[in-house]
Tab-separated table of C-alpha atoms in Angstrom:
chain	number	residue	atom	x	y	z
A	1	UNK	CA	-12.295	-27.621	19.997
A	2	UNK	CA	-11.105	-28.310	16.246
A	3	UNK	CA	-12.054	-24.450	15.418
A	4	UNK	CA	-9.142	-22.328	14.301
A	5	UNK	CA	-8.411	-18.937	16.191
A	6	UNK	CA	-9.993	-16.264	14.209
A	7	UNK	CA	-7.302	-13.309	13.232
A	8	UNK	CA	-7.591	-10.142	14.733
A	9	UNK	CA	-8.382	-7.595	12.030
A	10	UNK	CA	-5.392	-5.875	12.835
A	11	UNK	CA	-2.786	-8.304	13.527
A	12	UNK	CA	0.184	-7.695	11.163
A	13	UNK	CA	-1.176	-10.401	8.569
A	14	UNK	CA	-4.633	-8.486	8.214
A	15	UNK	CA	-3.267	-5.096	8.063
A	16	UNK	CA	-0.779	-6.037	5.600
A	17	UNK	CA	-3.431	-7.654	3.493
A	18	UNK	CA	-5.482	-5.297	3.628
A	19	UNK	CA	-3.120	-2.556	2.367
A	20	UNK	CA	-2.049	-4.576	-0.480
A	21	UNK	CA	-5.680	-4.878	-1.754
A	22	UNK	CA	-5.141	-1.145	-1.681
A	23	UNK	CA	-1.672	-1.146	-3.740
A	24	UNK	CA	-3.688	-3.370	-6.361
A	25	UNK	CA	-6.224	-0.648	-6.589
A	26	UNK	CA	-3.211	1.982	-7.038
A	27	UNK	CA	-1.345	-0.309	-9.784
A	28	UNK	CA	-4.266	-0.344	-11.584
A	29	UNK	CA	-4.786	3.574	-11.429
A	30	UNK	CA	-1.227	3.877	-12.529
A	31	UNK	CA	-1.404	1.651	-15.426
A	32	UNK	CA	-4.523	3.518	-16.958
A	33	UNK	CA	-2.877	6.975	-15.873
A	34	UNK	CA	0.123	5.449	-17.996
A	35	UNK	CA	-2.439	4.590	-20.682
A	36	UNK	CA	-3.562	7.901	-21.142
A	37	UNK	CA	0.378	9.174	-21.479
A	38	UNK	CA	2.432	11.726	-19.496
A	39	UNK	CA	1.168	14.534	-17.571
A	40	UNK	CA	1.806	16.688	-15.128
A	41	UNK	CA	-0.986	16.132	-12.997
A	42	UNK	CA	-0.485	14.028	-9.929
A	43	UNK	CA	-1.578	10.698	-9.522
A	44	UNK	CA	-4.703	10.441	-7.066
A	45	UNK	CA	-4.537	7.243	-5.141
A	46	UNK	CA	-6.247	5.503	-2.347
A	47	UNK	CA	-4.357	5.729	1.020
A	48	UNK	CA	-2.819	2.668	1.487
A	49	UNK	CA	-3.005	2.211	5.205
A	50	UNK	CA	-5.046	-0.709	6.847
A	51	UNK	CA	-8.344	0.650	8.065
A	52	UNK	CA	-10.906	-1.034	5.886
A	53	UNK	CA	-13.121	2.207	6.493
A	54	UNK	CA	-10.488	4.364	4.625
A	55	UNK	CA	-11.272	6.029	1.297
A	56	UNK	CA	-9.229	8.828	1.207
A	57	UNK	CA	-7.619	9.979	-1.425
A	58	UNK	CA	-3.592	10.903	-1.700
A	59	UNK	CA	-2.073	13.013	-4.652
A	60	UNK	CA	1.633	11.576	-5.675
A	61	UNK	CA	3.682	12.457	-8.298
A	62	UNK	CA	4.356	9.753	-10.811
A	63	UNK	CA	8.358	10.528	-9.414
A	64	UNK	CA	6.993	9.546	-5.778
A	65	UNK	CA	4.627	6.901	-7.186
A	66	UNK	CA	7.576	4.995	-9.033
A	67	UNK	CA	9.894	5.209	-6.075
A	68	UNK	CA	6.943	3.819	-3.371
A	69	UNK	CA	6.760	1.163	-5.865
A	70	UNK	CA	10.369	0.058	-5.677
A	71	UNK	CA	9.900	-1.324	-2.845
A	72	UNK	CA	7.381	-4.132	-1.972
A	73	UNK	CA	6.786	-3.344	2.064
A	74	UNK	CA	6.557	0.348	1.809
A	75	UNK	CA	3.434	2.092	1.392
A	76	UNK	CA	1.204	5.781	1.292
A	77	UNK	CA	-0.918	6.231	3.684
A	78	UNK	CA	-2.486	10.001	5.454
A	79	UNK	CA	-0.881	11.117	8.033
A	80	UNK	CA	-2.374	9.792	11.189
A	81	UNK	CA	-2.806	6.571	9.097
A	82	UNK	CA	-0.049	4.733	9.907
A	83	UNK	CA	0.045	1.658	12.452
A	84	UNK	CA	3.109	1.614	14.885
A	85	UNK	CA	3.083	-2.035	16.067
A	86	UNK	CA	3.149	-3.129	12.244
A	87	UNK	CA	4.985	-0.109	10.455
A	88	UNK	CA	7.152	2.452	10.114
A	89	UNK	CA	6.738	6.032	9.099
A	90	UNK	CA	10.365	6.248	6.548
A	91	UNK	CA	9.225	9.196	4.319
A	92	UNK	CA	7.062	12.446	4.986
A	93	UNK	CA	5.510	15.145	3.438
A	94	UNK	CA	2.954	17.573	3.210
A	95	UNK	CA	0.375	15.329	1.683
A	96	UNK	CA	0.976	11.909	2.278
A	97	UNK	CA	3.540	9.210	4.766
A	98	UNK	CA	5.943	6.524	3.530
A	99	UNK	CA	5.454	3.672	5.634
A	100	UNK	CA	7.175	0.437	6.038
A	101	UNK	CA	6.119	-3.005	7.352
A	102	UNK	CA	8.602	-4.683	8.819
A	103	UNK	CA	7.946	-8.868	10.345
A	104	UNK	CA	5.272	-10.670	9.563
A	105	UNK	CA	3.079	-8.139	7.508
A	106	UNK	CA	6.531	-6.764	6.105
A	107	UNK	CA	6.644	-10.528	4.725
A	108	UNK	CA	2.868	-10.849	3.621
A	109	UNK	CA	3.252	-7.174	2.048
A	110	UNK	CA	6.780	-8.471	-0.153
A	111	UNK	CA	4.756	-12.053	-1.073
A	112	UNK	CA	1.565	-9.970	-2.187
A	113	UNK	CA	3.255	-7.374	-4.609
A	114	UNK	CA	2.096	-7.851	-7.825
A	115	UNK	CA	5.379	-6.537	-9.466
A	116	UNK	CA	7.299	-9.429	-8.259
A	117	UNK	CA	8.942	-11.206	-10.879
A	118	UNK	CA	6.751	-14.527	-10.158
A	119	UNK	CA	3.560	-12.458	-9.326
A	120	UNK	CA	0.851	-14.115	-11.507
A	121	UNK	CA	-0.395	-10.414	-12.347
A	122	UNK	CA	3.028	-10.394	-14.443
């Protein structure tokens, strides 16, 4: 009584949160990367999926890096990353997926992108 229901770590909400903490991480590596000027060298990220344990590392090109960006529910994640009930997998390749939420963590992924136009990262 008068307690709220605690979320489950991985309802859609969680997991989207969580992989958006991970997308601030990446915009961050991307702006120093950009900092430094062009290269050729991949960008090394941090997988994007929604397993707080995770810490692996992903190599994108800044090509692939600008066209994840574009949109604000898709994200990179390691193969076996991705989480069925809250994504899908839109995008493959040999190093990393393209995954897209879709309902509620679609929604709390789109309001959390910090290159929204109203973001106050901006």
């Amino acid at each position: 009584m008068g307690q709220h229901p605690r979320r489950s770590r991985t309802s859609p909400d969680s997991v989207a949160r969580q992989q958006s903490t991970f997308r601030e991480v990446n915009e961050r590596i991307e702006e120093l990367s950009e900092r430094l000027g062009p290269t050729e060298q991949p960008l090394s990220i941090v997988c994007e999926c929604g397993r707080v344990e995770c810490h692996e590392l992903l190599e994108l090109t800044a090509s692939e890096y600008a066209t994840l960006r574009r949109s604000p529910v898709r994200f990179a994640v390691a193969d076996g990353h991705q989480i069925p009930r809250v994504e899908r997998v839109v995008a493959r390749n040999e190093r990393f997926l393209t995954v897209e939420k879709f309902g509620a963590g679609g929604r709390t992924a789109a309001d959390l992108d910090p290159r929204r136009p109203d973001s106050p990262d901006r």
